[in-house]
Short mmCIF file of C-alpha atoms and ligand atoms in Angstrom, two decimals:
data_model
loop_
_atom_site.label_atom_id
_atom_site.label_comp_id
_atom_site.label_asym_id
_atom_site.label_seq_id
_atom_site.Cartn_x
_atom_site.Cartn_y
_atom_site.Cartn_z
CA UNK L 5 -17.33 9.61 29.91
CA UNK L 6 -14.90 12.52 29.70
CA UNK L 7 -12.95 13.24 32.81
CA UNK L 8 -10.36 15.22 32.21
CA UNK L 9 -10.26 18.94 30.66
CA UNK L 10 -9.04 20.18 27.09
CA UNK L 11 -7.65 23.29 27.16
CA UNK L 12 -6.50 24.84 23.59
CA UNK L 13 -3.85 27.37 22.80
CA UNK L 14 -4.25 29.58 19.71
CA UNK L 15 -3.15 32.29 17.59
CA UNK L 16 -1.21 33.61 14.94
CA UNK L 17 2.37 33.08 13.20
CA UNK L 18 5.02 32.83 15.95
CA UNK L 19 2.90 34.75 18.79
CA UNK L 20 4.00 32.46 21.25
CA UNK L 21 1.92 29.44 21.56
CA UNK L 22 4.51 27.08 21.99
CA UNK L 23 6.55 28.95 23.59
CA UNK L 24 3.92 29.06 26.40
CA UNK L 25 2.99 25.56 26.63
CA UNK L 26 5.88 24.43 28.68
CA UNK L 27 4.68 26.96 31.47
CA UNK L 28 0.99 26.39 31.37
CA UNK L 29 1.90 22.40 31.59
CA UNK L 30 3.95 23.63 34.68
CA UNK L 31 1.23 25.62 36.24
CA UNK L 32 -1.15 23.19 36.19
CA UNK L 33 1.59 19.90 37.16
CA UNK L 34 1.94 22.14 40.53
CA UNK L 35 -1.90 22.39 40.47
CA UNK L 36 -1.88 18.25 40.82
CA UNK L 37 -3.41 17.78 37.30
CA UNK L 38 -1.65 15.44 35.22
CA UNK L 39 -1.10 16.94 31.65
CA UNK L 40 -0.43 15.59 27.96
CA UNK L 41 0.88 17.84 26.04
CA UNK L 42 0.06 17.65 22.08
CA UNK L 43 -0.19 20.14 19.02
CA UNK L 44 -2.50 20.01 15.26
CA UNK L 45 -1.73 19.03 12.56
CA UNK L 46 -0.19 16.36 14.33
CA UNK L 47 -0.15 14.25 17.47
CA UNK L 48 0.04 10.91 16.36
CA UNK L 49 2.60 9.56 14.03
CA UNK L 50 -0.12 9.52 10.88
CA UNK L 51 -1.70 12.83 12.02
CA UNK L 52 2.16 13.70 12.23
CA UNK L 53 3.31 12.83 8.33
CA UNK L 54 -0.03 14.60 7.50
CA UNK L 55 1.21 17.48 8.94
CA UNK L 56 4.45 17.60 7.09
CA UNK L 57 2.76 17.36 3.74
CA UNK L 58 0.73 20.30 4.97
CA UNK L 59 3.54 22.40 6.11
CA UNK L 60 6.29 21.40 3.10
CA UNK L 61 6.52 24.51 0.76
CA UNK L 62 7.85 21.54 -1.90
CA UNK L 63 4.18 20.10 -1.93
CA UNK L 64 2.37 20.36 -4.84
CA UNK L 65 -0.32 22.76 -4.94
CA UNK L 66 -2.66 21.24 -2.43
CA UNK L 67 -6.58 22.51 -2.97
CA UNK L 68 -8.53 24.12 -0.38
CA UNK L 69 -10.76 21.03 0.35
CA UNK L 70 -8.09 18.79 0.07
CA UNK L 71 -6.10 21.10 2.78
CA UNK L 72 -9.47 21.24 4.76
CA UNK L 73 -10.24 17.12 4.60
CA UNK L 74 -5.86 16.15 5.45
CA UNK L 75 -6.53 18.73 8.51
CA UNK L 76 -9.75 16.75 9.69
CA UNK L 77 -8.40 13.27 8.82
CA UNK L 78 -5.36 14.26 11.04
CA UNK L 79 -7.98 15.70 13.93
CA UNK L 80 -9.73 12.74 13.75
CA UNK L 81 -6.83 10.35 14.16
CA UNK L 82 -5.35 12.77 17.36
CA UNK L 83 -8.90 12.33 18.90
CA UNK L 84 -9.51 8.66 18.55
CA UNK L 85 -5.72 8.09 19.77
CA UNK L 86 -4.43 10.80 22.03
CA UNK L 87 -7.22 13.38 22.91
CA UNK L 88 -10.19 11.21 24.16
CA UNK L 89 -8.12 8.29 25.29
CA UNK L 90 -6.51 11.30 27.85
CA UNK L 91 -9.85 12.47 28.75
CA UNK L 92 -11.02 9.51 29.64
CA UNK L 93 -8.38 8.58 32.13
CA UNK L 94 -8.60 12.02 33.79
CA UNK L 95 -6.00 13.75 32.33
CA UNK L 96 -6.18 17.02 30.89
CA UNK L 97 -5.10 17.79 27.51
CA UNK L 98 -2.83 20.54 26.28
CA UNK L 99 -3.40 20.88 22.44
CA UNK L 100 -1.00 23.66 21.07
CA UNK L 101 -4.07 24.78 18.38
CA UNK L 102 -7.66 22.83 17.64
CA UNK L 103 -10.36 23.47 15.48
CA UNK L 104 -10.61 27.06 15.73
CA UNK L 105 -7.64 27.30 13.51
CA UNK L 106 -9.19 25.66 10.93
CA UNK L 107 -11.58 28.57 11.33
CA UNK L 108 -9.28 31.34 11.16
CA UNK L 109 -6.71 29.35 8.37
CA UNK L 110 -9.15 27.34 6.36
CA UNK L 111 -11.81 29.82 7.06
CA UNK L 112 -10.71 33.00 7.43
CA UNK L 113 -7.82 32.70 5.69
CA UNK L 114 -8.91 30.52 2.75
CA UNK L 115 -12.45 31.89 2.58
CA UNK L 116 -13.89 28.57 3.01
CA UNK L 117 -17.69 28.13 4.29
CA UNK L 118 -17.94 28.19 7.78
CA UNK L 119 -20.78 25.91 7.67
CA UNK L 120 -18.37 23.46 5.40
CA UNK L 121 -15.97 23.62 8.72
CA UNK L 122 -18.83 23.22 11.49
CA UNK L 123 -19.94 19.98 9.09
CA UNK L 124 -16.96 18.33 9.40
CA UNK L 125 -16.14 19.64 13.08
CA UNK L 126 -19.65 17.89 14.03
CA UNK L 127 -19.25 14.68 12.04
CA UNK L 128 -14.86 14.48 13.45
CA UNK L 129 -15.77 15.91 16.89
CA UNK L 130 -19.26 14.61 17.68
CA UNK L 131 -20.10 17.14 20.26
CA UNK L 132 -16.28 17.20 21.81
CA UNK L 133 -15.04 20.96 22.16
CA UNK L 134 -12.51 22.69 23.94
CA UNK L 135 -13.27 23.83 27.67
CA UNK L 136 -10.81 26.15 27.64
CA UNK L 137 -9.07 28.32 24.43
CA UNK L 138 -6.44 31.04 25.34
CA UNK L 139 -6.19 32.85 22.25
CA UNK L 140 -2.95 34.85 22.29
CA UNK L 141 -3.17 38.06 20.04
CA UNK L 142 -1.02 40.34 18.54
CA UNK L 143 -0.54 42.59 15.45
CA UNK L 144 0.27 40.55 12.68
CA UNK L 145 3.67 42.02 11.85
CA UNK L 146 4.95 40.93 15.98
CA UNK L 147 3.85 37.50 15.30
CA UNK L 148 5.48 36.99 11.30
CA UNK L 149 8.85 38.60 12.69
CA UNK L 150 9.42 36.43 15.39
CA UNK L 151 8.73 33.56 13.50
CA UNK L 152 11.00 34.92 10.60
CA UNK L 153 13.48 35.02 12.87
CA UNK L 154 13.37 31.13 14.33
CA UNK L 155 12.94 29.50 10.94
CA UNK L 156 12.47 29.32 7.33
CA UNK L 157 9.07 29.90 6.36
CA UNK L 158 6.81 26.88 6.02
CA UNK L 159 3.91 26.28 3.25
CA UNK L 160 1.29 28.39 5.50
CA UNK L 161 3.87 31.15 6.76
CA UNK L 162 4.70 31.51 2.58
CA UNK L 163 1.65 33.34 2.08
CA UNK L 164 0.56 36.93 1.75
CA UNK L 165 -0.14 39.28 4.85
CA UNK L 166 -3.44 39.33 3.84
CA UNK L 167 -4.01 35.95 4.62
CA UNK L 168 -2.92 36.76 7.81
CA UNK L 169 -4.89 39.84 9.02
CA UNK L 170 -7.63 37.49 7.39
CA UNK L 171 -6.31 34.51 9.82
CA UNK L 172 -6.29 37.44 13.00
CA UNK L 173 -9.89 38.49 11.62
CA UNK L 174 -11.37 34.96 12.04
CA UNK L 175 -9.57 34.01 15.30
CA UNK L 176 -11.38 37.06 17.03
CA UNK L 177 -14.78 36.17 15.41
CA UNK L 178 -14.70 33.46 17.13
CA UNK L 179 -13.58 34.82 20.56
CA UNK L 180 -16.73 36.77 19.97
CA UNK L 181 -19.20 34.00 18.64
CA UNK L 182 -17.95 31.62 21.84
CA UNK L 183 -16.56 34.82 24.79
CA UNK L 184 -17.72 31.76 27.70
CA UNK L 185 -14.68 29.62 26.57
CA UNK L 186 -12.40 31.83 24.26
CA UNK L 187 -9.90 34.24 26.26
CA UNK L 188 -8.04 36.66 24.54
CA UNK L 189 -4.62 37.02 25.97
CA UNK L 190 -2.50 40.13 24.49
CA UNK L 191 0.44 38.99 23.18
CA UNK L 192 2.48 41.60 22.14
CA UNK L 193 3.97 42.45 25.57
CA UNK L 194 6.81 41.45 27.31
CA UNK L 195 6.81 37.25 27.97
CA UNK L 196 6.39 37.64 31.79
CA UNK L 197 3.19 40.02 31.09
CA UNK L 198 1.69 37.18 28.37
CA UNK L 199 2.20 34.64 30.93
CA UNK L 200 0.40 36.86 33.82
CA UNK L 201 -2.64 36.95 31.55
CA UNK L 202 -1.96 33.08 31.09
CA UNK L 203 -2.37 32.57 35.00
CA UNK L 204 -5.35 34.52 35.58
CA UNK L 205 -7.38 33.17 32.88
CA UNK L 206 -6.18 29.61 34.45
CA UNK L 207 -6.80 30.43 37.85
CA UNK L 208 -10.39 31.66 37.31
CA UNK L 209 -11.19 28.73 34.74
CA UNK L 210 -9.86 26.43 38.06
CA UNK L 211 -11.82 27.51 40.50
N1 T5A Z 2 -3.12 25.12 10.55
C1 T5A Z 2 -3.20 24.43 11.72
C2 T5A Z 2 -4.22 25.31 9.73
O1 T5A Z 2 -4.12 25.94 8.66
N2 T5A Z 2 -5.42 24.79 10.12
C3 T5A Z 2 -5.57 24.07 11.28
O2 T5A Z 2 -6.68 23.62 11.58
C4 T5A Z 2 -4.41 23.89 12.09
C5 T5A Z 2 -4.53 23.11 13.37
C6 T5A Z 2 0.90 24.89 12.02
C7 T5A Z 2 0.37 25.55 10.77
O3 T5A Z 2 -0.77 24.83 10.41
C8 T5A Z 2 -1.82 25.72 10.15
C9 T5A Z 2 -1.51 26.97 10.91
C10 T5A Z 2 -0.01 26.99 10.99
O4 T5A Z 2 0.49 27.77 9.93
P1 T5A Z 2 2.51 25.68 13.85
O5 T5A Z 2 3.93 25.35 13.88
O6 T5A Z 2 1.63 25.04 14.84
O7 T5A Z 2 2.06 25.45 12.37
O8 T5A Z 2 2.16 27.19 14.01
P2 T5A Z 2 3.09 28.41 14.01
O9 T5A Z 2 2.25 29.59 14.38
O10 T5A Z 2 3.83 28.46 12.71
O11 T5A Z 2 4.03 28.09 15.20
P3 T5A Z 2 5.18 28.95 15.62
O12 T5A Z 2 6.05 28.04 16.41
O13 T5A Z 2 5.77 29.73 14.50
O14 T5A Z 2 4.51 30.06 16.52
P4 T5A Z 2 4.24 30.07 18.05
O15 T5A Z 2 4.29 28.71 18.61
O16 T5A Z 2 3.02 30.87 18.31
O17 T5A Z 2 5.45 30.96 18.58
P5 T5A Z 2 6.71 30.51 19.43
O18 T5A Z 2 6.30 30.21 20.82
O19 T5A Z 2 7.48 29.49 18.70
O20 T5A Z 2 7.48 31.91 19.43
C11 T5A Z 2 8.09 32.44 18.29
C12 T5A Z 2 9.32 33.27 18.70
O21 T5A Z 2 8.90 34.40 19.45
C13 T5A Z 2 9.52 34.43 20.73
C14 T5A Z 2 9.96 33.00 21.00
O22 T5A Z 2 11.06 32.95 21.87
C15 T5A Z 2 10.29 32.49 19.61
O23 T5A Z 2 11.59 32.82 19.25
N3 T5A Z 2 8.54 34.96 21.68
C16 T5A Z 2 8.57 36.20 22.20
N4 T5A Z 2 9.46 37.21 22.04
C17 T5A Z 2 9.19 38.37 22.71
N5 T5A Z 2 8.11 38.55 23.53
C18 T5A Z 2 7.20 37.57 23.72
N6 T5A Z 2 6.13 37.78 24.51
C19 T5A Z 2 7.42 36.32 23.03
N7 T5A Z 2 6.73 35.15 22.97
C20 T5A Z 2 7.43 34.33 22.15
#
């Protein structure tokens, strides 16, 4: 049995998911609710190296499936050792992107099969899913700036805007495909304005 809740935080190049996961943590530590706070690819130390081959521009050209299987062998290492561990003692979990990234990256962005995705989501996952996605959203060219201007770009942020608007496509497909738990938070407005959006999609999902 499950106890706790997973809430998921996705988007885009540098629209300001981890920026906001120190406040949502926060809000819900004054809320009483213990919180772990984690992030994909990565997690646990394996799920962790996995994630640096994925991101290192200096990799060698890594095909889609075998982009697609490191992502799921690193999922299914951060379930069986950080995610459903924390559920299970009643914590809630903070995961700073999930599975619907591989959606909008592998899928939309890589034009992979979104039946190939929900295959390996089911066999990974079983029937675990987020109760709770805040999809922050903003024009692509908001999101790749900021990021430009924090760091280098990695393996992922490398690639054409295309790939992106593809990525943005994908990520609001599924808002649309699951509206019950996806919330669409606008996130090319000032930070104090994100994180209003943050607290009423919170408040109403606690009550
Ligand atoms: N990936 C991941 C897949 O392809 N498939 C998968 O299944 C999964 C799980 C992971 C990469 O892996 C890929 C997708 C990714 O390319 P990542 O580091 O998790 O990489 O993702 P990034 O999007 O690259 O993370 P970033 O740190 O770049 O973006 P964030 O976290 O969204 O943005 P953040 O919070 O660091 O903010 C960026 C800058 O903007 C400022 C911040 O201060 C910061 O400087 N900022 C704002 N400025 C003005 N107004 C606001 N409202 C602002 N909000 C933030």
């Amino acid at each position: 049995m499950l106890h706790g809740k997973f809430i998921t935080l996705e988007g885009g190049e540098g629209v300001g998911k981890t920026t906001n996961l120190t406040f949502i943590k926060t809000y819900l530590e004054a809320h009483d609710i213990s919180v772990v706070v984690t992030r994909e690819p990565g997690g646990t130390p394996l799920a962790e190296n996995l994630r640096q081959l994925l991101l290192d521009p200096a990799s060698e050209a890594i095909s889609e499936h075998a982009e697609l299987l490191m992502i799921f062998a690193a999922r299914a290492q951060h379930l069986k050792h950080v995610i459903e561990p924390a559920l299970a003692r009643g914590d809630w979990v903070l995961s700073d992107r999930f599975t619907d990234a591989t959606y909008a990256y592998q899928g939309g962005g890589r034009n992979m099969r979104a039946s190939t995705i929900t295959a390996l989501e089911n066999l990974v996952q079983g029937t675990l899913r987020p109760d709770l996605t805040l999809l922050l959203d903003a024009p692509i060219e908001i999101g790749m700036a900021r990021a430009r201007s924090r760091s280098t770009a990695d393996r992922f942020e490398a690639e054409k805007m295309s790939f992106f608007e593809n990525v943005r496509r994908a990520y609001l497909l599924q808002a649309e495909l699951f509206p019950e738990r996806i919330k669409i938070i606008k996130a090319n407005q000032a930070l104090v304005d994100v994180q209003n959006e943050i607290i009423s999609s919170l408040s109403t999902f606690l009550r």
